[in-house]
Short mmCIF file of C-alpha atoms in Angstrom, two decimals:
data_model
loop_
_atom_site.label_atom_id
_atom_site.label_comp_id
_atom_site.label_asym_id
_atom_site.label_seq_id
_atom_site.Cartn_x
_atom_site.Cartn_y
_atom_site.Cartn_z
CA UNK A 1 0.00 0.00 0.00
CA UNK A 2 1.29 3.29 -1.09
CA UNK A 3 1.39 5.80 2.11
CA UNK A 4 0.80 9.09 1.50
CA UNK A 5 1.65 11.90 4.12
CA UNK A 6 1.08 15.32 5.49
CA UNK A 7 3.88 17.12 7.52
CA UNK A 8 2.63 19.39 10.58
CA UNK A 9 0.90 22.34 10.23
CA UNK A 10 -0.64 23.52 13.06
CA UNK A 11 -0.67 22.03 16.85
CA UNK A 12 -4.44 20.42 17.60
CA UNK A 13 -6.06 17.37 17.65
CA UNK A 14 -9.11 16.33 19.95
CA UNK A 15 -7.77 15.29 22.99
CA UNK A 16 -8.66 14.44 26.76
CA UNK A 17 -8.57 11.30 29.07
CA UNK A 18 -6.34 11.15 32.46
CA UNK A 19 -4.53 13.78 30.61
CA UNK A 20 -1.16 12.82 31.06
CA UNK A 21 -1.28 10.75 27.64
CA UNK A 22 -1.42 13.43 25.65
CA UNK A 23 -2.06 13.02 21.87
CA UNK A 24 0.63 10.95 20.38
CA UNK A 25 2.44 13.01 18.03
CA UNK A 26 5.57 13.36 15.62
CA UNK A 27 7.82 16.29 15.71
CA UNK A 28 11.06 16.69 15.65
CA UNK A 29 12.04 18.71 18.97
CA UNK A 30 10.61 18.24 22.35
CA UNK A 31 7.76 20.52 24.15
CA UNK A 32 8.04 23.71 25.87
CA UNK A 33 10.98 24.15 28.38
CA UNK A 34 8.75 25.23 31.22
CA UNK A 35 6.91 22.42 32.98
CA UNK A 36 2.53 22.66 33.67
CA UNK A 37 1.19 23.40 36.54
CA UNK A 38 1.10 21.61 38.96
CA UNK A 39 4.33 20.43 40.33
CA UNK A 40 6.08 18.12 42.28
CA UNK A 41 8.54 15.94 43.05
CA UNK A 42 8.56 13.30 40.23
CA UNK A 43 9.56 14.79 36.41
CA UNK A 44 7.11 13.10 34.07
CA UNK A 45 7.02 13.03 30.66
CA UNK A 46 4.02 13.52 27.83
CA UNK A 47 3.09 13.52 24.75
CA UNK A 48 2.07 17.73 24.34
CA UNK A 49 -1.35 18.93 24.27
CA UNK A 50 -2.25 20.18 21.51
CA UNK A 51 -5.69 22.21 21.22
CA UNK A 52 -5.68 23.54 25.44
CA UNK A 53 -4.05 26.30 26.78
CA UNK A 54 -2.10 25.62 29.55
CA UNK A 55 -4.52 27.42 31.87
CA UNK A 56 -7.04 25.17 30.75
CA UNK A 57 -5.12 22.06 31.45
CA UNK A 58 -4.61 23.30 34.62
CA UNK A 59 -8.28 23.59 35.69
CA UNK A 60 -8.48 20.47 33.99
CA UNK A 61 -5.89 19.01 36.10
CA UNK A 62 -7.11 20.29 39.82
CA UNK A 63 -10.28 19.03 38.27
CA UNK A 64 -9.08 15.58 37.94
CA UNK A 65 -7.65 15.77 41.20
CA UNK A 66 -11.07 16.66 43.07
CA UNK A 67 -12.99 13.63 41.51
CA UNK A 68 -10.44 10.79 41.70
CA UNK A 69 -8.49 11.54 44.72
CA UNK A 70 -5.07 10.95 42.28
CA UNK A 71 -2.56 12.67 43.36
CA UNK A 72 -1.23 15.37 40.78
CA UNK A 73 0.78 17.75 42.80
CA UNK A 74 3.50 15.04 42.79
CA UNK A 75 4.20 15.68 39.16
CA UNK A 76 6.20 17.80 37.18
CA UNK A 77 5.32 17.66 33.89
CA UNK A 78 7.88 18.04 30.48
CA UNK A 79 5.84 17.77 26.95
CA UNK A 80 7.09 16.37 24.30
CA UNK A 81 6.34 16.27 20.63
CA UNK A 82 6.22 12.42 20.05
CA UNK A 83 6.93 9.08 21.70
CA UNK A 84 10.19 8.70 20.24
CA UNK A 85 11.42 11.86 21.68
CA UNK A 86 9.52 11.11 24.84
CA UNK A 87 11.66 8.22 25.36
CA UNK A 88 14.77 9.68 24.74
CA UNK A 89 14.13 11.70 27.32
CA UNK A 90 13.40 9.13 30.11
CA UNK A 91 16.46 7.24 28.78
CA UNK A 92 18.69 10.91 29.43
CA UNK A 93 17.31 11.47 32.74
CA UNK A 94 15.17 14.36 31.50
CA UNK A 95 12.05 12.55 33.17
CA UNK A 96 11.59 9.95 35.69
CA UNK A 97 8.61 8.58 34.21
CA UNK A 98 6.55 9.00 30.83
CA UNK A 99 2.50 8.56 30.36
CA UNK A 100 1.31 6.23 27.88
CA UNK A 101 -1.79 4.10 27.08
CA UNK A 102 -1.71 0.87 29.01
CA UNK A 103 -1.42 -1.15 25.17
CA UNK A 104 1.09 1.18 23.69
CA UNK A 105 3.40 1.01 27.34
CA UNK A 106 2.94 -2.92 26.86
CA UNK A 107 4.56 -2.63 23.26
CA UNK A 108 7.23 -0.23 24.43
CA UNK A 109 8.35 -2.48 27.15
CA UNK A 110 7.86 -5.43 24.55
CA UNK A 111 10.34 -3.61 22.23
CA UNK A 112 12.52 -2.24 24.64
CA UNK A 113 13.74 -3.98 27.85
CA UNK A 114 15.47 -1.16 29.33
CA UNK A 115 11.38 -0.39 30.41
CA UNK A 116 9.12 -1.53 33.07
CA UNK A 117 5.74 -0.29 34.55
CA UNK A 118 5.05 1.79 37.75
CA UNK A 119 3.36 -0.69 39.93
CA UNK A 120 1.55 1.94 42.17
CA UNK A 121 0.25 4.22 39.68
CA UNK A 122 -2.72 5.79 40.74
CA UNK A 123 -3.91 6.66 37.62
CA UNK A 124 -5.03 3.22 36.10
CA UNK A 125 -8.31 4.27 37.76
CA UNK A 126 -8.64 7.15 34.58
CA UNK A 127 -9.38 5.68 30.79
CA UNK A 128 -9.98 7.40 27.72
CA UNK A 129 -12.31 6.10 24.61
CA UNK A 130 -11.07 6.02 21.05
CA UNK A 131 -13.22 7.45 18.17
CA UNK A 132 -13.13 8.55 14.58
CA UNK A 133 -12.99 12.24 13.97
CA UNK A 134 -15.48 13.76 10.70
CA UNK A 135 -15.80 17.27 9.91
CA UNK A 136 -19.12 18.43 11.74
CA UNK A 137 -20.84 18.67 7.97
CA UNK A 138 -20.28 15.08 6.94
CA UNK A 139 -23.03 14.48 8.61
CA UNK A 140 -23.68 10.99 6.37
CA UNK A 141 -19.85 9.80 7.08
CA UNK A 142 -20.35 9.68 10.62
CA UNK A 143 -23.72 8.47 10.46
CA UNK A 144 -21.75 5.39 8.41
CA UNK A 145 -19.08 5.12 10.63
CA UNK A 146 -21.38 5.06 13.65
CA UNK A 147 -23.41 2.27 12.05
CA UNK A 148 -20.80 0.30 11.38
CA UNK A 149 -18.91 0.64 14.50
CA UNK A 150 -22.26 -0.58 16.31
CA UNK A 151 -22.31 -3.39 14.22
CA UNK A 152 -19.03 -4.72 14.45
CA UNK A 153 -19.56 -4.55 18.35
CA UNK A 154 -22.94 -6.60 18.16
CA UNK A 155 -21.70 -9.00 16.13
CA UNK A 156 -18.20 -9.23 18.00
CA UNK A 157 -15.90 -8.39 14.98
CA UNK A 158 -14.64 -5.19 17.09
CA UNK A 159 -13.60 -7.65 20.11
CA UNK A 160 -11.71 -10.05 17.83
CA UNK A 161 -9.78 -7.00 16.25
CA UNK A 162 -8.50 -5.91 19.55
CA UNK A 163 -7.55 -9.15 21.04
CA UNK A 164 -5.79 -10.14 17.62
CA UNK A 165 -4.34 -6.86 16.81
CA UNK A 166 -4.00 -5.15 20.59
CA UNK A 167 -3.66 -7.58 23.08
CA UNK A 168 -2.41 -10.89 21.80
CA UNK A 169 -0.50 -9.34 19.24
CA UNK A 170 3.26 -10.37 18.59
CA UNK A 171 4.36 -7.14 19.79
CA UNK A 172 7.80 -7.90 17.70
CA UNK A 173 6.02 -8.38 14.70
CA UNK A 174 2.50 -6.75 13.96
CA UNK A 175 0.83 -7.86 11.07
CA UNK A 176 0.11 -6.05 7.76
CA UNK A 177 -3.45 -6.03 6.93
CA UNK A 178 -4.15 -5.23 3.34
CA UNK A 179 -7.57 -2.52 2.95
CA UNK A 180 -9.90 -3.74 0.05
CA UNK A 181 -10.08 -1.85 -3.03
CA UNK A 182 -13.91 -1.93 -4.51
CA UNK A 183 -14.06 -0.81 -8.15
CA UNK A 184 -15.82 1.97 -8.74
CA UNK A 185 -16.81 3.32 -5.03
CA UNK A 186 -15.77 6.48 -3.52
CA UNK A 187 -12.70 6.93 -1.85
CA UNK A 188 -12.15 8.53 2.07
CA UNK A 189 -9.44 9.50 3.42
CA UNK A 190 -8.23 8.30 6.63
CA UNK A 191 -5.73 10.15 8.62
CA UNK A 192 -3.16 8.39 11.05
CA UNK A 193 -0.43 8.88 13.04
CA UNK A 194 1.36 5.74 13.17
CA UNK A 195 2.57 7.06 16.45
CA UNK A 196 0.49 5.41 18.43
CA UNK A 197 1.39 1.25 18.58
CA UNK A 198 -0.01 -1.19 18.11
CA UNK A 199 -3.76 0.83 18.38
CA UNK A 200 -2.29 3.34 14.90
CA UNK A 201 1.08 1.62 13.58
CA UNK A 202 3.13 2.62 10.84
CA UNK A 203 5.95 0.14 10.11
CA UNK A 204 9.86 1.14 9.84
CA UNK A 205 9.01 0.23 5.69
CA UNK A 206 6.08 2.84 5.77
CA UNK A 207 3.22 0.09 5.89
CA UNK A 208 0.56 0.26 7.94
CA UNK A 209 0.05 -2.28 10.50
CA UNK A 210 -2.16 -3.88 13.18
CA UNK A 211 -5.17 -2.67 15.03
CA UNK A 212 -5.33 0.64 12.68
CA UNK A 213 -5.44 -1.11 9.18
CA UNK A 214 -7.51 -4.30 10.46
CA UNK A 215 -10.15 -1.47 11.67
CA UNK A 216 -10.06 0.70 8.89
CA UNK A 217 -10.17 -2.59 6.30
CA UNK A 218 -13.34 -4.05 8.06
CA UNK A 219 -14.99 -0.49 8.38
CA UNK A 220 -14.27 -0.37 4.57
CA UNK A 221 -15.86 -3.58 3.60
CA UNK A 222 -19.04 -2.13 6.07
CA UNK A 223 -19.79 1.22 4.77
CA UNK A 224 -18.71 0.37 0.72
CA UNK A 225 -15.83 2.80 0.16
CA UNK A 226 -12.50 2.77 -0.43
CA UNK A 227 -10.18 3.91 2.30
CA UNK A 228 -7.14 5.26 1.59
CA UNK A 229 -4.50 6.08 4.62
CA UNK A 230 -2.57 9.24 5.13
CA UNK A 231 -0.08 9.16 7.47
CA UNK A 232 -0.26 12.95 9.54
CA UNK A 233 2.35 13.94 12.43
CA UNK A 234 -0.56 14.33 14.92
CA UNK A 235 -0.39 18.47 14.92
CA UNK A 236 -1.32 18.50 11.38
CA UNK A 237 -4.51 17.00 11.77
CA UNK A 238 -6.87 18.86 12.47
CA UNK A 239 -5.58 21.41 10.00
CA UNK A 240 -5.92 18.60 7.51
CA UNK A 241 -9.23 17.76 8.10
CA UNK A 242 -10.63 21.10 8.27
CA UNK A 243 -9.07 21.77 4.75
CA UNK A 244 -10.52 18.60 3.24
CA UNK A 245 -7.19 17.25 2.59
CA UNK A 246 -8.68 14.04 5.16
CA UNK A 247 -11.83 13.35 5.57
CA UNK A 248 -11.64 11.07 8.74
CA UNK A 249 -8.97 11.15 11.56
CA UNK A 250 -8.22 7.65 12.55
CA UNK A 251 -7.97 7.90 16.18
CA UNK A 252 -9.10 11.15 18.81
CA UNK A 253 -9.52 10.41 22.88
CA UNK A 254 -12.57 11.47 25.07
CA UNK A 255 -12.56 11.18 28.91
CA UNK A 256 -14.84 8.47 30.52
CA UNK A 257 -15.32 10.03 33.55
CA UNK A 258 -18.77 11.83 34.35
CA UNK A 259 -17.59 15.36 35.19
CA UNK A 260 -14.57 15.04 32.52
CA UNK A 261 -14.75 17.71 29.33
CA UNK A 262 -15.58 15.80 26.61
CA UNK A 263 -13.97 18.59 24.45
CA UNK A 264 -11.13 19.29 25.77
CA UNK A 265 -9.04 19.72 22.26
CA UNK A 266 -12.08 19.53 20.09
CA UNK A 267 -11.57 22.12 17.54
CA UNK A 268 -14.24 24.00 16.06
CA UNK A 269 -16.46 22.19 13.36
CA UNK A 270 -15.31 18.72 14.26
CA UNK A 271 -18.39 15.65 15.29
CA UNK A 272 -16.41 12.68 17.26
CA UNK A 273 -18.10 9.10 16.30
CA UNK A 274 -19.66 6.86 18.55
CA UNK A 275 -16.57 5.05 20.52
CA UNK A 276 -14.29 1.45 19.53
CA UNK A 277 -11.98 1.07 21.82
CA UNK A 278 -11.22 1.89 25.30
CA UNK A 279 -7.33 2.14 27.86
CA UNK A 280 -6.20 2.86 30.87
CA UNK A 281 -3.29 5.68 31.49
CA UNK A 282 0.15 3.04 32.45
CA UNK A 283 3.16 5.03 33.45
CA UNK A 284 6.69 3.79 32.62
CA UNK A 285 10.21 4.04 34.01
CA UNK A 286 13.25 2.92 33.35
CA UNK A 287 14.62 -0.44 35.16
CA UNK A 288 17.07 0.15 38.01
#
């Protein structure tokens, strides 16, 4: 499969959850030099937010703090532009620990056995759900994606393409999953990150690979178009599908939580589908 790809334009992309996750990303420097509020005795790294202000995650923040009892004031937080460069900087020293999805920290650590998890994190108590991102005026599109979504979790299709492509995956060697081509139907295009493994994977050879392209192949076969994938550094998103250069991003986070914002990062003119998958926030260090 020829990958095409957008380079970053602007910094946003809907984003919430425990908010130390961030929204996976590719630069090519890390975050600001100054830390968010608030801080504390452990340096932890994330992947930046993208659409807030910093006062906003703040509020956010003491917000999360009220309603789960987790502890943020311990934290000092450095952002940083994507997981590579996140883990570079645990590996330096520049952080202690770095924020991740509780599938994408199992495939670091599976890749990479300088890693293990924090056993007492607090924080596996906060999750985040996955959904597509339309512009708010393809009304239809999301009305297709939700159906088909819905579907594929009646009929258990969705639950298969986790445990094969998330959780029993060989984290060594994801799978490629070819996307059918139909003659003659319209074509969509899907934005990813491939930043984001093994949920949105792009492969050292530029293929996409596991849970993204199983997804996006079934959702093709469901809603009769041709899907064609873009690979975005996460900043340029947004930009990308307001400008019609996408018409779906692959993968944005809401919070699950009752009191949480469910817009967060939302940027203006953007509809969120119904949700497919759900994590937990996993913090990692490095081995002593």
């Amino acid at each position: 499969m020829k990958l095409k790809r957008i380079a970053k334009v602007l910094m946003s992309c809907v984003m919430a959850g425990a908010l130390f996750t961030g929204c996976g990303g590719g630069g090519d420097s890390a975050g600001g030099d100054k830390p968010a509020a608030p801080s504390g005795d452990i340096k932890l790294g994330m992947i930046t937010h993208l659409n807030a202000s910093e006062k906003r995650i703040e509020d956010i923040l003491q917000m999360v703090q009220e309603d789960s009892h987790v502890p943020l004031t311990k934290y000092t937080i450095t952002y940083y532009d994507s997981l590579k460069l996140m883990q570079m900087g645990i590996e330096s020293g520049s952080v202690d620990q770095v924020s991740l999805y509780k599938n994408v920290a199992d495939y670091v650590i599976a890749n990479n056995d300088k890693f293990e998890t924090v056993s007492d994190l607090t924080l596996k108590t906060l999750s985040d759900n996955f959904c597509f991102a339309v512009r708010k005026d393809d009304t239809q599109l999301k009305a297709d994606l939700d159906k088909a979504i819905d579907e594929m979790k009646a009929d258990g299709t969705l639950d298969k393409l986790v445990k094969d492509y998330i959780t029993d995956v060989d984290k060594a060697n994801p799978p490629k999953v070819e996307i059918p081509i139909t003659d003659g139907a319209d074509t969509i295009k899907v934005g990813v990150t491939g930043d984001l493994p093994p949920l949105d994977l792009i492969l050292p050879d530029n293929s996409p690979a596991g849970f993204n392209t199983a997804m996006l192949a079934e959702v093709a076969k469901r809603i009769g178009k041709n899907i064609e994938v873009v690979q975005i550094e996460s900043g340029a998103r947004a930009a990308a599908l307001t400008s019609q250069n996408i018409d779906v991003v692959f993968w944005v986070v809401v919070p699950t939580g009752d009191k949480m914002p469910t817009d967060l990062d939302k940027p203006e003119g953007v509809e969120l589908s119904a949700p497919y998958f759900k994590d937990n926030v996993e913090h990692l260090k490095l081995k002593k």
